[in-house]
Amino acid sequence: MNPDICRERENATFNTETLTNMLDGSAEKTRRRREIESLVINDPDFQHDDPNFMSRSERYDAAVKKSSQMIMKLRDYGISDPEEIYFYKRCVHRGFSEPLDLHLGMFLTTLLNQASPTQLDTFFTPAWNLEIVGTYAQTELGHGTHIRKLETTATYDPSTQEFVLNCPTVSSIKWWPGGLGKTSNHAIVLAQLYTLGKCHGLHAFIVPIRCMKTHQPLPGVTVGDIGPKFGFEEVDNGYLKLENVRIPRENMLMKYAQVEPDGSYLKPPSDKLTYGTMVFIRAMIVGESARALSKSCTIAIRYSAVRHQSELRPGEPEPQILDYQAQQYKLFPLLAAAYAFTFVGQYMSDTYHRITGHINQGDFSQLPELHALAAGLKAFTTWTANAGIEVCRMACGGHGYLCCSGLPDIYVTFTPTCTYEGENTVMMLQTARFLVKCYRQAREGQQLSGTVSYLNEQQRLQPQPVSSRPTVVNINDLASLVEAYKLRAAKLVEVAAKSLQGELQRSISQEDAWNNSSIELVRASDAHCHYVVVELFAAKLSEISDTAVHSVLNTLALLYALHGITLNSGDFLQAGLLSVPQLSQITQRIKALLVEIRPNAVALVDSFDYNDEMLNSVLGRYDGNVYESMFEWAKRSPLNRTEVHESYYKYMKPLRSKL
Amino acid sequence: MNPDICRERENATFNTETLTNMLDGSAEKTRRRREIESLVINDPDFQHDDPNFMSRSERYDAAVKKSSQMIMKLRDYGISDPEEIYFYKRCVHRGFSEPLDLHLGMFLTTLLNQASPTQLDTFFTPAWNLEIVGTYAQTELGHGTHIRKLETTATYDPSTQEFVLNCPTVSSIKWWPGGLGKTSNHAIVLAQLYTLGKCHGLHAFIVPIRCMKTHQPLPGVTVGDIGPKFGFEEVDNGYLKLENVRIPRENMLMKYAQVEPDGSYLKPPSDKLTYGTMVFIRAMIVGESARALSKSCTIAIRYSAVRHQSELRPGEPEPQILDYQAQQYKLFPLLAAAYAFTFVGQYMSDTYHRITGHINQGDFSQLPELHALAAGLKAFTTWTANAGIEVCRMACGGHGYLCCSGLPDIYVTFTPTCTYEGENTVMMLQTARFLVKCYRQAREGQQLSGTVSYLNEQQRLQPQPVSSRPTVVNINDLASLVEAYKLRAAKLVEVAAKSLQGELQRSISQEDAWNNSSIELVRASDAHCHYVVVELFAAKLSEISDTAVHSVLNTLALLYALHGITLNSGDFLQAGLLSVPQLSQITQRIKALLVEIRPNAVALVDSFDYNDEMLNSVLGRYDGNVYESMFEWAKRSPLNRTEVHESYYKYMKPLRSKL
């Protein structure tokens, strides 16, 4: 064990295990999570070499192997709780996505949600037993965000009682679905339904794409891998071109909409239930932001505790780089954000489950707010985490660029969250649409509740000009900072709403007014989400009974809030929420907070409790022995399998005689 | 040719060729660059499949092959002008780094600069003819930034007139040098020189590491590849461990410092000449920032012109995504930055050559300013470009994640510039050291010149309190915006200097005061660099005679300046340079500028004149035929070499029977 990192742990002012238990939910949950993780870590079937040493085909192969074993073992162990399956799966694949993700996460769940009872009988058991391996084919080359314009068609032929599926253009080729390229033999295909000469919009169809015996593509099916990507090397994201592929009428998912044998069409009663899955996935991504950022912080902070460089004081030994203010200023706000997002992720998960309960009782009233919150927070947290991972990587200097640091893999695995399940700017605009609607309702005298209730107050504050409003912020008081974030959000929602109004007064259409206000609308959503995050962080503190843990998290919460103000100081000054002298005070206060956090930094990342196998980083090792491990890792690099690379004989040696 | 992109080109208000010539320097220079590029593009020896389809070993192999051929062809063609070699090389390797980079860029140049005439006779010709292939081994596992603490030793043994080289610890293993792992047979090794029992600090030694006949590592030498990295797959960055490796006395580079046969040491007369190379490389990196960003903008803007998605107005066809304000707001400020950095890069290159002339005449007076400017601008432009590449990638939606978009490669190839040749935060602090020194000189009444002359004015403004100063900005006038950036820089340099002073008054050491002011110091450097960039962009406009080109670049310069103000609005408000109502006006003005730029966006990226082979992006194709090309590319993916992947037979098929 590296002595520096030992000393860090000795100097911490709180008990890491207490905080870990809090993050897991309870001591028992921590125990069980570790138990599940150790099942994987101690399982010889899941030992593997670094995927970074393999070709893409080898990585795909290894992932299929692990997924197959995982499915058998989960059944053998009798692990069936969704959270426990998640722990196990995450540990097996070390955080990477895998070829069966869409089969398990989308194909099976879509069957459960949208198949009729008869269809469930036909398809579910074979799918559960992996005779049918499926994916969910929605996105096309030409359409991702705007799915209403998908071009693939399913035309009903009453004479044979079949649907005929076609991708009529290049842009209508299905593109991106995970597991589609090589793994799946079925796909749930989203297509425009035509029957009796009329289009009824998008519906879902179960389409066999490969032979169940030979796994060869079926007639009319062109299917393959879409090629190498930024990360996701284990996943065979695929393309699918359908040409006159016929499927039985019974292969349209018919729990809601139906096509009868004669071709007549029955509309679905409501689409609100499918809407829930989308919200759920976005809410979960908030938790992924927390995980990606907390992993990155664990690596960068542990490494900064054992790396010594340059000199602070002449003649003294080189300090730990964690002692540099510039390094603390990079990492500690991200550490604070990692905690903030962890709590926001927990809140989103809890809220989703609470509201789902209401929905099952027919009460949809809280769904719009949750939908808006999930969209905005998905964008807000993924953008922050995405940039934060790279800050952590660069805070490790050159060594952060090595794959063995773990940071390049974290980045490429995480960055797609900014785009999939709703492109972030589109998400911010969706949230803005909700905020502007609420703003208008409040102006019309409606009483709003939930996270947007501040828009009620906004109306009360309205008559008072900003400049005469007293400065509200006490920079040492978290509640006061929450209030400032709230008023900033209120102000920016108002600015966005007024921009829309102004554009409309120039007598342009609603749509153009919306487009011409995008800058203000995105800013409003961002401010709203920022407020919600600060608010939830502050709220979490009230639940913490352990005084040592409370104290250190309170410091982090203050840092998170004050750092966010300095990054957006123009907004706070503009809204009259801060005075110019206060801005300098905030910088001083932030410096004091960095000093307060410094002795607890390593303990704070230890509390996330990533074991070395999960973290898979030589820089983030728990024991701090980074250089030895890096050297051992490098020696195993494929280029070192021979002392002399074949290119020497082929090119370099012959070249000499020619020059 | 895609009709959308044709229309864009027809609607441009200026002639792209005129702007291209301006960027190249002249019409003749454009012609010659294209001529050199076409030599490569039409050369069958340089045709190759997408490197993303190859394993790392294959990529390394292909790069060695191309480098070997390149060296022969350059001699055959008689291309010897450094700029023309650069064009040719860049085109051969499509912007990727390659195994011989350090041989060509560091080994040969270090010989030229630091070898004695006798040493040049011995080593240069074999190195020129690639019998000796060398690298430059400075960084160690434990030390990158603080090279004074490198641990490798070279101890002189007078009895044999040899140096004995050792890497005494794990942390002293040489780590990172390009071409060291497999390619080089020599290395210039930086080591602590010991002679007659005394350490004389770092010196450079020519160390043979592999046998000239067999290419096997020599006795005492452990050498290999440091393993996969984030990008740079063509380069065999290496490790080198030396154990009692003996080299003749003549292998120490002795142009300046010398060790005589009896072991007595002669000091070098000055170290300022080696200092110049470092400044040169940093100045060149500014140009690389411009290239990376202009390539990324070319891809994202052309794709945004052909991609249609969602609806702006109900019932109308889906608009080009370039028509969304949110998309313009992401891309056009980056386009403006790409132009700004291009001009800054040209300025840095010109200035370097001008000052080198002075230095050769013994005048070092301008070197400190150039050194500070190169450090700061290297950090400022690489950080902006680094983040900007990712914004461009995400602006392409899902398809930006595919390697065929070209964007992942641009990112991983570029991002190391934030760390190598001086870690960016360290660079910012170096610039700050110069700025604070100048600030103090100005306070003491010295008259400063060059980019820091505004610190003279600062002293004149001093007595006047900020709040009573008239608001200076005219947001429609570039000269006024330059002035505002200048005053912001002056203000932030003052804040940093006062922070240092305040810390010192709390009677802490100079070094602690410096560390405790890092946040303010980095901000000051950032503001200084931002001012210089805006200033140079404005200055460039005065050189442009073509009115159409002038007009469109003026619009870009305004956008660059105003967008930078909104990102840092707190600073401008705090310094009293802007009023609150002006901030809203700036947002309106930015929107108007986006509208102005919109019809010229494609022509502005066309003017960078990247041919399709260099850009290597299906999304950025000149003809706009993106979907067809993407599909063709995907079909060539290695995973598609067989219809059924072997993992099906190995794992998936057997699994079914077990479940």
mmCIF file of N, CA and C in Angstrom, chain B residues 44-126:
data_model
loop_
_atom_site.group_PDB
_atom_site.id
_atom_site.type_symbol
_atom_site.label_atom_id
_atom_site.label_comp_id
_atom_site.label_asym_id
_atom_site.label_seq_id
_atom_site.Cartn_x
_atom_site.Cartn_y
_atom_site.Cartn_z
ATOM 1 N N PRO B 44 -0.847 5.338 -56.091
ATOM 2 C CA PRO B 44 -1.422 4.045 -55.678
ATOM 3 C C PRO B 44 -0.756 3.471 -54.424
ATOM 4 N N ASP B 45 0.500 3.841 -54.176
ATOM 5 C CA ASP B 45 1.183 3.339 -52.981
ATOM 6 C C ASP B 45 0.549 3.860 -51.692
ATOM 7 N N PHE B 46 -0.188 4.949 -51.796
ATOM 8 C CA PHE B 46 -0.769 5.513 -50.581
ATOM 9 C C PHE B 46 -2.264 5.249 -50.449
ATOM 10 N N GLN B 47 -2.811 4.421 -51.327
ATOM 11 C CA GLN B 47 -4.205 4.016 -51.153
ATOM 12 C C GLN B 47 -4.278 3.052 -49.982
ATOM 13 N N HIS B 48 -5.321 3.117 -49.226
ATOM 14 C CA HIS B 48 -5.400 2.237 -48.059
ATOM 15 C C HIS B 48 -6.843 2.105 -47.619
ATOM 16 N N ASP B 49 -7.105 1.031 -46.884
ATOM 17 C CA ASP B 49 -8.438 0.867 -46.316
ATOM 18 C C ASP B 49 -8.528 1.737 -45.059
ATOM 19 N N ASP B 50 -9.727 1.889 -44.548
ATOM 20 C CA ASP B 50 -9.920 2.698 -43.354
ATOM 21 C C ASP B 50 -9.141 2.090 -42.189
ATOM 22 N N PRO B 51 -8.253 2.875 -41.565
ATOM 23 C CA PRO B 51 -7.487 2.349 -40.415
ATOM 24 C C PRO B 51 -8.411 1.833 -39.309
ATOM 25 N N ASN B 52 -9.628 2.365 -39.250
ATOM 26 C CA ASN B 52 -10.544 1.915 -38.209
ATOM 27 C C ASN B 52 -10.975 0.461 -38.398
ATOM 28 N N PHE B 53 -10.701 -0.098 -39.584
ATOM 29 C CA PHE B 53 -11.008 -1.506 -39.809
ATOM 30 C C PHE B 53 -9.833 -2.417 -39.418
ATOM 31 N N MET B 54 -8.709 -1.822 -38.995
ATOM 32 C CA MET B 54 -7.503 -2.625 -38.744
ATOM 33 C C MET B 54 -7.242 -2.766 -37.246
ATOM 34 N N SER B 55 -6.456 -3.790 -36.909
ATOM 35 C CA SER B 55 -5.960 -3.929 -35.536
ATOM 36 C C SER B 55 -4.842 -2.907 -35.334
ATOM 37 N N ARG B 56 -4.463 -2.704 -34.082
ATOM 38 C CA ARG B 56 -3.405 -1.724 -33.826
ATOM 39 C C ARG B 56 -2.104 -2.123 -34.515
ATOM 40 N N SER B 57 -1.782 -3.404 -34.478
ATOM 41 C CA SER B 57 -0.539 -3.862 -35.098
ATOM 42 C C SER B 57 -0.576 -3.607 -36.608
ATOM 43 N N GLU B 58 -1.733 -3.821 -37.217
ATOM 44 C CA GLU B 58 -1.863 -3.544 -38.657
ATOM 45 C C GLU B 58 -1.742 -2.041 -38.952
ATOM 46 N N ARG B 59 -2.297 -1.241 -38.064
ATOM 47 C CA ARG B 59 -2.204 0.210 -38.274
ATOM 48 C C ARG B 59 -0.761 0.673 -38.168
ATOM 49 N N TYR B 60 -0.058 0.138 -37.173
ATOM 50 C CA TYR B 60 1.353 0.483 -37.018
ATOM 51 C C TYR B 60 2.127 0.042 -38.262
ATOM 52 N N ASP B 61 1.849 -1.158 -38.705
ATOM 53 C CA ASP B 61 2.520 -1.715 -39.879
ATOM 54 C C ASP B 61 2.279 -0.823 -41.108
ATOM 55 N N ALA B 62 1.020 -0.464 -41.316
ATOM 56 C CA ALA B 62 0.688 0.369 -42.482
ATOM 57 C C ALA B 62 1.362 1.732 -42.393
ATOM 58 N N ALA B 63 1.470 2.255 -41.182
ATOM 59 C CA ALA B 63 2.095 3.573 -41.019
ATOM 60 C C ALA B 63 3.590 3.511 -41.299
ATOM 61 N N VAL B 64 4.236 2.442 -40.843
ATOM 62 C CA VAL B 64 5.671 2.301 -41.118
ATOM 63 C C VAL B 64 5.898 2.191 -42.628
ATOM 64 N N LYS B 65 5.017 1.421 -43.266
ATOM 65 C CA LYS B 65 5.114 1.280 -44.721
ATOM 66 C C LYS B 65 4.996 2.643 -45.418
ATOM 67 N N LYS B 66 3.975 3.395 -45.028
ATOM 68 C CA LYS B 66 3.766 4.687 -45.682
ATOM 69 C C LYS B 66 4.917 5.656 -45.396
ATOM 70 N N SER B 67 5.414 5.632 -44.166
ATOM 71 C CA SER B 67 6.530 6.532 -43.829
ATOM 72 C C SER B 67 7.762 6.199 -44.651
ATOM 73 N N SER B 68 8.020 4.903 -44.809
ATOM 74 C CA SER B 68 9.191 4.502 -45.589
ATOM 75 C C SER B 68 9.060 5.002 -47.028
ATOM 76 N N GLN B 69 7.874 4.768 -47.582
ATOM 77 C CA GLN B 69 7.669 5.202 -48.973
ATOM 78 C C GLN B 69 7.741 6.720 -49.092
ATOM 79 N N MET B 70 7.177 7.389 -48.097
ATOM 80 C CA MET B 70 7.171 8.848 -48.115
ATOM 81 C C MET B 70 8.584 9.400 -48.188
ATOM 82 N N ILE B 71 9.476 8.824 -47.396
ATOM 83 C CA ILE B 71 10.834 9.349 -47.355
ATOM 84 C C ILE B 71 11.529 9.175 -48.699
ATOM 85 N N MET B 72 11.317 8.029 -49.334
ATOM 86 C CA MET B 72 11.893 7.840 -50.661
ATOM 87 C C MET B 72 11.299 8.803 -51.674
ATOM 88 N N LYS B 73 9.978 8.958 -51.605
ATOM 89 C CA LYS B 73 9.314 9.783 -52.620
ATOM 90 C C LYS B 73 9.659 11.268 -52.470
ATOM 91 N N LEU B 74 9.771 11.725 -51.234
ATOM 92 C CA LEU B 74 10.144 13.123 -51.030
ATOM 93 C C LEU B 74 11.494 13.407 -51.690
ATOM 94 N N ARG B 75 12.394 12.433 -51.556
ATOM 95 C CA ARG B 75 13.707 12.632 -52.186
ATOM 96 C C ARG B 75 13.612 12.540 -53.704
ATOM 97 N N ASP B 76 12.795 11.597 -54.170
ATOM 98 C CA ASP B 76 12.615 11.475 -55.628
ATOM 99 C C ASP B 76 12.031 12.755 -56.223
ATOM 100 N N TYR B 77 11.006 13.290 -55.535
ATOM 101 C CA TYR B 77 10.365 14.494 -56.062
ATOM 102 C C TYR B 77 11.210 15.747 -55.820
ATOM 103 N N GLY B 78 12.212 15.620 -54.963
ATOM 104 C CA GLY B 78 13.012 16.798 -54.625
ATOM 105 C C GLY B 78 12.246 17.823 -53.796
ATOM 106 N N ILE B 79 11.279 17.359 -53.003
ATOM 107 C CA ILE B 79 10.556 18.288 -52.131
ATOM 108 C C ILE B 79 11.381 18.498 -50.867
ATOM 109 N N SER B 80 11.825 19.732 -50.636
ATOM 110 C CA SER B 80 12.707 19.959 -49.490
ATOM 111 C C SER B 80 12.297 21.183 -48.667
ATOM 112 N N ASP B 81 11.415 22.006 -49.198
ATOM 113 C CA ASP B 81 10.922 23.149 -48.423
ATOM 114 C C ASP B 81 10.129 22.613 -47.224
ATOM 115 N N PRO B 82 10.442 23.093 -46.001
ATOM 116 C CA PRO B 82 9.769 22.527 -44.812
ATOM 117 C C PRO B 82 8.246 22.569 -44.904
ATOM 118 N N GLU B 83 7.702 23.670 -45.422
ATOM 119 C CA GLU B 83 6.251 23.776 -45.512
ATOM 120 C C GLU B 83 5.700 22.738 -46.493
ATOM 121 N N GLU B 84 6.413 22.502 -47.591
ATOM 122 C CA GLU B 84 5.949 21.532 -48.585
ATOM 123 C C GLU B 84 6.078 20.101 -48.061
ATOM 124 N N ILE B 85 7.142 19.849 -47.311
ATOM 125 C CA ILE B 85 7.277 18.529 -46.673
ATOM 126 C C ILE B 85 6.096 18.305 -45.735
ATOM 127 N N TYR B 86 5.758 19.369 -44.998
ATOM 128 C CA TYR B 86 4.638 19.288 -44.057
ATOM 129 C C TYR B 86 3.332 18.952 -44.781
ATOM 130 N N PHE B 87 3.058 19.618 -45.912
ATOM 131 C CA PHE B 87 1.840 19.325 -46.699
ATOM 132 C C PHE B 87 1.817 17.856 -47.141
ATOM 133 N N TYR B 88 2.959 17.423 -47.637
ATOM 134 C CA TYR B 88 3.033 16.074 -48.184
ATOM 135 C C TYR B 88 2.804 15.030 -47.089
ATOM 136 N N LYS B 89 3.523 15.226 -46.003
ATOM 137 C CA LYS B 89 3.472 14.293 -44.867
ATOM 138 C C LYS B 89 2.064 14.225 -44.266
ATOM 139 N N ARG B 90 1.459 15.385 -44.097
ATOM 140 C CA ARG B 90 0.107 15.479 -43.540
ATOM 141 C C ARG B 90 -0.876 14.704 -44.404
ATOM 142 N N CYS B 91 -0.657 14.795 -45.697
ATOM 143 C CA CYS B 91 -1.582 14.143 -46.619
ATOM 144 C C CYS B 91 -1.343 12.630 -46.635
ATOM 145 N N VAL B 92 -0.091 12.207 -46.578
ATOM 146 C CA VAL B 92 0.223 10.774 -46.567
ATOM 147 C C VAL B 92 -0.439 10.108 -45.374
ATOM 148 N N HIS B 93 -0.319 10.745 -44.216
ATOM 149 C CA HIS B 93 -0.820 10.117 -42.990
ATOM 150 C C HIS B 93 -2.204 10.621 -42.593
ATOM 151 N N ARG B 94 -2.846 11.377 -43.481
ATOM 152 C CA ARG B 94 -4.214 11.837 -43.260
ATOM 153 C C ARG B 94 -4.394 12.487 -41.891
ATOM 154 N N GLY B 95 -3.356 13.215 -41.476
ATOM 155 C CA GLY B 95 -3.472 13.934 -40.213
ATOM 156 C C GLY B 95 -3.102 13.123 -38.983
ATOM 157 N N PHE B 96 -2.912 11.797 -39.142
ATOM 158 C CA PHE B 96 -2.496 10.980 -37.988
ATOM 159 C C PHE B 96 -0.998 11.172 -37.708
ATOM 160 N N SER B 97 -0.632 10.986 -36.458
ATOM 161 C CA SER B 97 0.788 10.920 -36.130
ATOM 162 C C SER B 97 1.339 9.587 -36.609
ATOM 163 N N GLU B 98 2.672 9.492 -36.713
ATOM 164 C CA GLU B 98 3.241 8.267 -37.263
ATOM 165 C C GLU B 98 4.547 7.926 -36.557
ATOM 166 N N PRO B 99 5.030 6.695 -36.743
ATOM 167 C CA PRO B 99 6.162 6.220 -35.945
ATOM 168 C C PRO B 99 7.455 7.018 -36.128
ATOM 169 N N LEU B 100 7.622 7.673 -37.289
ATOM 170 C CA LEU B 100 8.874 8.394 -37.518
ATOM 171 C C LEU B 100 8.800 9.870 -37.123
ATOM 172 N N ASP B 101 7.672 10.300 -36.564
ATOM 173 C CA ASP B 101 7.526 11.723 -36.214
ATOM 174 C C ASP B 101 8.681 12.240 -35.355
ATOM 175 N N LEU B 102 9.038 11.482 -34.327
ATOM 176 C CA LEU B 102 10.082 11.985 -33.436
ATOM 177 C C LEU B 102 11.468 11.887 -34.065
ATOM 178 N N HIS B 103 11.653 10.889 -34.910
ATOM 179 C CA HIS B 103 12.935 10.825 -35.626
ATOM 180 C C HIS B 103 13.109 12.085 -36.476
ATOM 181 N N LEU B 104 12.070 12.407 -37.242
ATOM 182 C CA LEU B 104 12.159 13.539 -38.167
ATOM 183 C C LEU B 104 12.096 14.875 -37.436
ATOM 184 N N GLY B 105 11.240 14.934 -36.418
ATOM 185 C CA GLY B 105 10.983 16.231 -35.794
ATOM 186 C C GLY B 105 11.867 16.537 -34.603
ATOM 187 N N MET B 106 12.366 15.518 -33.905
ATOM 188 C CA MET B 106 13.145 15.781 -32.698
ATOM 189 C C MET B 106 14.564 15.226 -32.761
ATOM 190 N N PHE B 107 14.714 14.003 -33.251
ATOM 191 C CA PHE B 107 16.051 13.402 -33.244
ATOM 192 C C PHE B 107 16.981 14.177 -34.178
ATOM 193 N N LEU B 108 16.547 14.348 -35.423
ATOM 194 C CA LEU B 108 17.390 15.059 -36.389
ATOM 195 C C LEU B 108 17.622 16.500 -35.972
ATOM 196 N N THR B 109 16.567 17.172 -35.495
ATOM 197 C CA THR B 109 16.725 18.592 -35.142
ATOM 198 C C THR B 109 17.596 18.753 -33.895
ATOM 199 N N THR B 110 17.482 17.827 -32.956
ATOM 200 C CA THR B 110 18.335 17.928 -31.766
ATOM 201 C C THR B 110 19.799 17.712 -32.133
ATOM 202 N N LEU B 111 20.030 16.772 -33.041
ATOM 203 C CA LEU B 111 21.404 16.607 -33.534
ATOM 204 C C LEU B 111 21.900 17.917 -34.136
ATOM 205 N N LEU B 112 21.093 18.499 -35.002
ATOM 206 C CA LEU B 112 21.504 19.746 -35.670
ATOM 207 C C LEU B 112 21.776 20.856 -34.657
ATOM 208 N N ASN B 113 20.964 20.907 -33.603
ATOM 209 C CA ASN B 113 21.085 22.015 -32.658
ATOM 210 C C ASN B 113 22.101 21.775 -31.553
ATOM 211 N N GLN B 114 22.320 20.527 -31.170
ATOM 212 C CA GLN B 114 23.114 20.310 -29.958
ATOM 213 C C GLN B 114 24.338 19.422 -30.150
ATOM 214 N N ALA B 115 24.508 18.878 -31.355
ATOM 215 C CA ALA B 115 25.693 18.038 -31.573
ATOM 216 C C ALA B 115 26.882 18.911 -31.972
ATOM 217 N N SER B 116 28.063 18.482 -31.541
ATOM 218 C CA SER B 116 29.283 19.174 -31.985
ATOM 219 C C SER B 116 29.520 18.812 -33.453
ATOM 220 N N PRO B 117 30.361 19.575 -34.135
ATOM 221 C CA PRO B 117 30.613 19.263 -35.549
ATOM 222 C C PRO B 117 31.086 17.817 -35.759
ATOM 223 N N THR B 118 31.930 17.329 -34.882
ATOM 224 C CA THR B 118 32.388 15.936 -35.007
ATOM 225 C C THR B 118 31.216 14.976 -34.857
ATOM 226 N N GLN B 119 30.371 15.249 -33.891
ATOM 227 C CA GLN B 119 29.207 14.383 -33.668
ATOM 228 C C GLN B 119 28.280 14.400 -34.872
ATOM 229 N N LEU B 120 28.115 15.577 -35.446
ATOM 230 C CA LEU B 120 27.264 15.678 -36.641
ATOM 231 C C LEU B 120 27.803 14.769 -37.742
ATOM 232 N N ASP B 121 29.120 14.825 -37.929
ATOM 233 C CA ASP B 121 29.750 13.958 -38.938
ATOM 234 C C ASP B 121 29.424 12.495 -38.671
ATOM 235 N N THR B 122 29.514 12.121 -37.415
ATOM 236 C CA THR B 122 29.311 10.713 -37.065
ATOM 237 C C THR B 122 27.855 10.281 -37.230
ATOM 238 N N PHE B 123 26.930 11.119 -36.722
ATOM 239 C CA PHE B 123 25.562 10.635 -36.577
ATOM 240 C C PHE B 123 24.575 11.117 -37.649
ATOM 241 N N PHE B 124 24.828 12.298 -38.225
ATOM 242 C CA PHE B 124 23.739 12.863 -39.009
ATOM 243 C C PHE B 124 23.431 12.084 -40.287
ATOM 244 N N THR B 125 24.467 11.751 -41.047
ATOM 245 C CA THR B 125 24.201 11.052 -42.318
ATOM 246 C C THR B 125 23.508 9.691 -42.101
ATOM 247 N N PRO B 126 24.009 8.851 -41.183
ATOM 248 C CA PRO B 126 23.268 7.595 -40.926
ATOM 249 C C PRO B 126 21.819 7.863 -40.493
#
